[in-house]
CSV table of C-alpha atoms in Angstrom, one decimal:
chain,number,residue,atom,x,y,z
A,8,UNK,CA,1.4,155.0,215.6
A,9,UNK,CA,4.1,152.4,214.3
A,10,UNK,CA,7.9,152.9,214.4
A,11,UNK,CA,9.6,154.4,211.5
A,12,UNK,CA,13.3,155.1,211.4
A,13,UNK,CA,14.0,158.9,211.0
A,14,UNK,CA,14.9,159.9,207.6
A,15,UNK,CA,18.0,161.2,208.2
A,16,UNK,CA,19.6,158.4,210.6
A,17,UNK,CA,18.4,156.2,207.6
A,18,UNK,CA,20.2,158.1,205.1
A,19,UNK,CA,23.5,158.3,207.3
A,20,UNK,CA,23.7,155.0,208.1
A,21,UNK,CA,23.3,151.2,207.0
A,22,UNK,CA,21.3,148.7,208.8
A,23,UNK,CA,22.9,145.4,210.5
A,24,UNK,CA,19.8,143.9,212.1
A,25,UNK,CA,18.0,144.1,215.5
A,26,UNK,CA,18.5,143.4,219.1
A,27,UNK,CA,16.2,143.2,221.7
A,28,UNK,CA,14.7,146.4,221.5
A,29,UNK,CA,16.9,148.3,219.0
A,30,UNK,CA,17.7,148.2,215.2
A,31,UNK,CA,21.2,148.1,215.0
A,32,UNK,CA,22.7,150.9,212.4
A,33,UNK,CA,26.2,151.3,211.4
A,34,UNK,CA,27.3,155.0,210.8
A,35,UNK,CA,28.3,155.6,207.4
A,36,UNK,CA,31.9,157.2,208.1
A,37,UNK,CA,35.0,155.0,208.0
A,38,UNK,CA,37.0,157.3,210.3
A,39,UNK,CA,35.1,155.4,213.3
A,40,UNK,CA,33.7,152.2,214.1
A,41,UNK,CA,30.4,153.9,215.1
A,42,UNK,CA,27.1,151.8,215.8
A,43,UNK,CA,23.6,153.4,216.5
A,44,UNK,CA,21.1,151.9,218.5
A,45,UNK,CA,17.4,153.1,217.6
A,46,UNK,CA,14.5,151.4,220.0
A,47,UNK,CA,11.7,150.4,217.9
A,48,UNK,CA,8.9,152.3,219.5
A,49,UNK,CA,7.2,154.9,218.0
A,50,UNK,CA,7.1,158.3,219.3
A,51,UNK,CA,10.5,158.0,221.7
A,52,UNK,CA,12.7,160.9,222.3
A,53,UNK,CA,14.1,160.7,225.8
A,54,UNK,CA,15.4,157.8,227.9
A,55,UNK,CA,12.4,158.5,230.4
A,56,UNK,CA,10.0,157.8,227.7
A,57,UNK,CA,10.7,154.2,228.1
A,58,UNK,CA,9.4,151.7,230.4
A,59,UNK,CA,11.7,150.2,232.9
A,60,UNK,CA,11.6,147.0,231.0
A,61,UNK,CA,12.4,149.0,227.7
A,62,UNK,CA,15.1,150.9,229.6
A,63,UNK,CA,16.9,147.6,230.9
A,64,UNK,CA,16.6,146.1,227.2
A,65,UNK,CA,18.4,149.2,225.9
A,66,UNK,CA,21.0,149.0,228.6
A,67,UNK,CA,21.5,145.4,227.5
A,68,UNK,CA,21.6,146.3,223.6
A,69,UNK,CA,24.1,149.0,224.5
A,70,UNK,CA,26.1,146.5,226.4
A,71,UNK,CA,26.1,144.2,223.3
A,72,UNK,CA,27.2,147.1,220.9
A,73,UNK,CA,30.0,148.0,223.2
A,74,UNK,CA,31.2,144.4,223.6
A,75,UNK,CA,31.2,144.0,220.0
A,76,UNK,CA,33.1,147.3,218.8
A,77,UNK,CA,35.8,146.2,221.8
A,78,UNK,CA,36.1,142.9,220.6
A,79,UNK,CA,36.3,143.5,217.0
A,80,UNK,CA,38.5,147.1,217.2
A,81,UNK,CA,39.8,147.5,220.5
A,82,UNK,CA,39.6,151.1,220.9
A,83,UNK,CA,41.1,153.2,223.3
A,84,UNK,CA,37.9,154.3,224.7
A,85,UNK,CA,34.4,153.7,224.2
A,86,UNK,CA,32.0,156.8,223.5
A,87,UNK,CA,28.5,156.0,224.5
A,88,UNK,CA,25.9,159.0,223.9
A,89,UNK,CA,22.2,159.9,223.3
A,90,UNK,CA,22.1,163.5,222.3
A,91,UNK,CA,19.2,164.0,220.0
A,92,UNK,CA,19.8,167.7,219.2
A,93,UNK,CA,19.4,167.6,215.6
A,94,UNK,CA,17.6,164.3,215.3
A,95,UNK,CA,14.9,163.8,217.8
A,96,UNK,CA,14.1,160.4,217.4
A,97,UNK,CA,15.5,158.5,220.4
A,98,UNK,CA,19.0,157.0,219.9
A,99,UNK,CA,22.1,155.7,221.3
A,100,UNK,CA,25.7,156.2,219.6
A,101,UNK,CA,28.3,153.9,220.5
A,102,UNK,CA,31.5,154.7,219.0
A,103,UNK,CA,35.2,153.5,219.3
A,104,UNK,CA,37.7,156.0,219.8
A,105,UNK,CA,41.3,156.0,219.4
A,106,UNK,CA,44.2,158.7,219.8
A,107,UNK,CA,44.5,158.5,216.0
A,108,UNK,CA,41.1,159.6,215.2
A,109,UNK,CA,40.2,163.2,213.9
A,110,UNK,CA,38.1,164.1,216.9
A,111,UNK,CA,40.3,162.9,219.5
A,112,UNK,CA,40.2,163.7,222.6
A,113,UNK,CA,37.0,165.9,221.8
A,114,UNK,CA,33.6,164.3,221.0
A,115,UNK,CA,32.7,163.0,217.5
A,116,UNK,CA,29.4,164.7,217.2
A,117,UNK,CA,29.5,167.8,215.5
A,118,UNK,CA,33.3,167.4,214.9
A,119,UNK,CA,33.3,167.0,211.0
A,120,UNK,CA,31.2,165.8,207.9
A,121,UNK,CA,30.9,162.3,208.0
A,122,UNK,CA,33.4,160.4,205.1
A,123,UNK,CA,31.5,157.3,203.8
A,124,UNK,CA,32.7,153.9,203.3
A,125,UNK,CA,33.5,152.8,199.6
A,126,UNK,CA,30.7,149.9,198.7
A,127,UNK,CA,33.0,146.9,199.6
A,128,UNK,CA,34.6,148.3,202.8
A,129,UNK,CA,31.1,149.0,204.1
A,130,UNK,CA,29.9,145.5,203.2
A,131,UNK,CA,33.0,144.0,205.2
A,132,UNK,CA,32.3,146.0,207.9
A,133,UNK,CA,28.6,145.2,208.0
A,134,UNK,CA,29.2,141.6,207.9
A,135,UNK,CA,32.1,141.7,210.5
A,136,UNK,CA,29.5,143.4,213.0
A,137,UNK,CA,26.6,141.0,212.1
A,138,UNK,CA,28.8,138.1,212.7
A,139,UNK,CA,30.4,139.5,216.1
A,140,UNK,CA,26.3,140.2,217.1
A,141,UNK,CA,25.4,136.7,216.1
A,142,UNK,CA,28.2,135.4,218.4
A,143,UNK,CA,26.6,137.0,221.2
A,144,UNK,CA,23.7,134.8,220.4
A,145,UNK,CA,21.2,137.8,219.6
A,146,UNK,CA,18.7,137.9,216.9
A,147,UNK,CA,20.5,140.0,214.4
B,17,UNK,CA,40.8,148.1,245.9
B,18,UNK,CA,38.2,150.9,247.2
B,19,UNK,CA,36.2,153.3,245.4
B,20,UNK,CA,37.8,156.7,245.0
B,21,UNK,CA,36.4,159.7,243.0
B,22,UNK,CA,39.0,160.7,240.3
B,23,UNK,CA,40.7,164.1,241.5
B,24,UNK,CA,39.5,166.0,238.5
B,25,UNK,CA,35.7,165.2,238.7
B,26,UNK,CA,35.9,165.9,242.2
B,27,UNK,CA,37.4,169.8,241.7
B,28,UNK,CA,34.8,170.2,238.8
B,29,UNK,CA,31.7,169.3,240.7
B,30,UNK,CA,29.9,169.4,243.9
B,31,UNK,CA,28.7,166.4,245.6
B,32,UNK,CA,24.9,165.8,245.8
B,33,UNK,CA,24.4,162.5,247.4
B,34,UNK,CA,24.1,158.7,246.2
B,35,UNK,CA,21.5,156.9,244.4
B,36,UNK,CA,21.7,152.9,244.1
B,37,UNK,CA,25.1,152.5,242.6
B,38,UNK,CA,26.3,155.8,241.8
B,39,UNK,CA,27.6,159.1,243.4
B,40,UNK,CA,25.5,162.1,242.1
B,41,UNK,CA,27.6,165.1,241.3
B,42,UNK,CA,26.5,168.7,240.1
B,43,UNK,CA,28.7,169.9,237.6
B,44,UNK,CA,30.0,173.3,238.4
B,45,UNK,CA,29.2,175.2,235.5
B,46,UNK,CA,26.0,177.7,235.9
B,47,UNK,CA,25.4,177.6,232.1
B,48,UNK,CA,23.9,174.1,232.1
B,49,UNK,CA,21.9,171.8,234.4
B,50,UNK,CA,24.5,169.1,234.1
B,51,UNK,CA,24.6,166.0,236.6
B,52,UNK,CA,27.3,163.5,236.4
B,53,UNK,CA,26.9,159.9,238.1
B,54,UNK,CA,30.0,157.6,239.0
B,55,UNK,CA,29.3,154.3,240.0
B,56,UNK,CA,30.9,153.9,243.3
B,57,UNK,CA,33.2,150.6,242.5
B,58,UNK,CA,36.9,150.7,242.0
B,59,UNK,CA,38.6,150.1,238.4
B,60,UNK,CA,35.9,150.9,236.3
B,61,UNK,CA,36.2,152.5,232.8
B,62,UNK,CA,34.0,151.1,230.3
B,63,UNK,CA,30.0,149.8,231.0
B,64,UNK,CA,31.1,146.6,230.1
B,65,UNK,CA,33.1,146.5,233.3
B,66,UNK,CA,29.9,146.3,235.1
B,67,UNK,CA,28.0,143.2,236.0
B,68,UNK,CA,24.6,143.0,234.5
B,69,UNK,CA,22.9,143.6,237.8
B,70,UNK,CA,25.0,146.9,238.0
B,71,UNK,CA,24.3,147.9,234.4
B,72,UNK,CA,20.7,147.8,235.4
B,73,UNK,CA,21.3,149.9,238.4
B,74,UNK,CA,23.3,152.3,236.4
B,75,UNK,CA,20.2,152.4,233.8
B,76,UNK,CA,17.9,153.1,236.7
B,77,UNK,CA,20.2,155.8,238.3
B,78,UNK,CA,20.4,157.7,235.0
B,79,UNK,CA,16.9,157.5,234.9
B,80,UNK,CA,16.4,159.2,238.3
B,81,UNK,CA,19.0,161.9,237.3
B,82,UNK,CA,16.9,162.3,233.6
B,83,UNK,CA,13.8,162.7,235.6
B,84,UNK,CA,15.2,165.5,237.9
B,85,UNK,CA,16.5,167.3,235.2
B,86,UNK,CA,13.3,167.5,233.3
B,87,UNK,CA,11.1,168.2,235.9
B,88,UNK,CA,13.4,170.8,237.5
B,89,UNK,CA,14.5,172.5,234.4
B,90,UNK,CA,12.4,171.5,231.5
B,91,UNK,CA,15.1,171.4,229.2
B,92,UNK,CA,14.5,171.0,225.1
B,93,UNK,CA,16.7,168.2,225.2
B,94,UNK,CA,18.7,166.0,227.5
B,95,UNK,CA,22.2,164.9,226.3
B,96,UNK,CA,23.3,161.6,228.2
B,97,UNK,CA,26.7,160.7,227.7
B,98,UNK,CA,29.5,158.4,228.9
B,99,UNK,CA,32.8,159.5,227.4
B,100,UNK,CA,36.0,159.5,229.4
B,101,UNK,CA,38.8,160.4,226.6
B,102,UNK,CA,40.2,162.8,229.2
B,103,UNK,CA,39.1,161.2,232.7
B,104,UNK,CA,39.1,157.7,232.4
B,105,UNK,CA,36.9,156.6,235.7
B,106,UNK,CA,33.5,155.3,234.3
B,107,UNK,CA,30.9,158.2,234.5
B,108,UNK,CA,27.7,159.4,233.0
B,109,UNK,CA,27.0,162.9,231.9
B,110,UNK,CA,23.3,164.0,232.0
B,111,UNK,CA,22.6,167.4,230.8
B,112,UNK,CA,19.6,169.5,230.2
B,113,UNK,CA,20.0,171.6,226.9
B,114,UNK,CA,18.1,174.5,225.5
B,115,UNK,CA,18.4,176.7,222.2
B,116,UNK,CA,19.9,179.4,224.3
B,117,UNK,CA,22.8,177.6,225.9
B,118,UNK,CA,26.2,178.4,224.4
B,119,UNK,CA,27.1,174.8,222.9
B,120,UNK,CA,23.6,174.3,221.2
B,121,UNK,CA,23.2,172.2,219.0
B,122,UNK,CA,26.5,170.7,219.3
B,123,UNK,CA,27.9,168.8,222.4
B,124,UNK,CA,28.7,170.5,225.6
B,125,UNK,CA,32.0,168.1,226.0
B,126,UNK,CA,35.0,170.3,225.0
B,127,UNK,CA,32.8,173.4,224.0
B,128,UNK,CA,34.4,175.9,226.6
B,129,UNK,CA,35.8,176.2,230.2
B,130,UNK,CA,33.1,176.1,232.7
B,131,UNK,CA,32.0,178.8,234.5
B,132,UNK,CA,31.6,178.3,237.9
B,133,UNK,CA,28.4,179.2,240.0
B,134,UNK,CA,28.8,181.8,242.9
B,135,UNK,CA,28.7,179.9,246.4
B,136,UNK,CA,25.0,181.1,246.9
B,137,UNK,CA,23.8,180.0,243.8
B,138,UNK,CA,25.8,176.7,243.7
B,139,UNK,CA,24.3,175.9,247.4
B,140,UNK,CA,20.5,176.5,246.4
B,141,UNK,CA,21.0,174.2,243.0
B,142,UNK,CA,22.5,171.7,245.2
B,143,UNK,CA,19.3,171.7,247.7
B,144,UNK,CA,17.0,171.5,244.4
B,145,UNK,CA,18.4,168.4,243.2
B,146,UNK,CA,18.8,166.8,246.4
B,147,UNK,CA,14.9,167.6,247.2
B,148,UNK,CA,13.9,166.5,243.7
B,149,UNK,CA,16.0,163.2,243.9
B,150,UNK,CA,14.3,162.5,247.5
B,151,UNK,CA,11.0,163.0,246.1
B,152,UNK,CA,12.0,160.0,243.7
B,153,UNK,CA,12.3,158.1,247.0
B,154,UNK,CA,16.1,157.4,246.7
B,155,UNK,CA,18.6,157.6,249.7
B,156,UNK,CA,20.4,160.7,248.3
C-alpha cells in the first residue's frame, strides 16, 4: 500500500515540499498563515499508528513548521492540532493566529469556509515558506 | 522561576499524576474523555520554547495519553491540540471524540461550557486513567 494524499487535503492546499517524514502543504486560505503536515506513509489515522521513530520525526517536522510560521509572520499564538473528524488521513495543522483573524479566540477548524489566495499571492507565499524551510536546512 | 500550573487550568481539571515531562490533568467535563498535558517547566508558551529533548518527551507523553484514551474509551477519533489562545501556558489537549458528542464533527474548544462530573464519577474516571497510565509503566 502506497501513500496517497487524501483528495480533500489535496483540493484545499498547495504543495510546498517534503520534510523528514511529512509533506508540507499550505492551506489555501489567505486569512491565516496555515501549514498542514501529512506523514507520507499509507494507512495512518492516529498518532499512535506511528512508530516511535516516526513520532519523533513528526515532532521535529512540526517544530520546523512552527519555527517557519513564527519567523515569517510573528503570530500572537500558534495553534497546532491533529483532529481528523472530517478527513481521516493523519495530518497536523500548524496555524499562526492573531487577535484580528476572523476566528479569534476560537479555533479555526470549522469556523468558516476558506477564502483562497489569488494566484499571485499564493505563489509568493509558497516561495516565502519554501525559502524559510530551506534556511532550516531541510530537504524541501 | 519555578513551574506553577495556570490557575484556570487548575480550576477546570483534576490532577492525575506525572509523565516524563508533563503533569496529566483530567478536564472536568463528563461529556468527553479529555486529558490535558502540561510540561512542568516555567515560562513555556509555544512548542518551540522546548528543547529538542523536551519536544521528544512531550511527543512521548502525548502518545501515552493517546493510548490510554483509545484503550479505555475506544473513541471514533482522537483530537490532539495545542492552542493557548485563552490560557497561554503551554498545554496539549488529548480528547476522545465520538459521533454522539455535542461538538461533533467540530472542535471541542470553545464549543460550550464544560459540564463537570459528579464527585463519584470524577473519582472513578481519575482512577481508571491512573491505572491505565500505570499499566504503561510510567511514573504517574
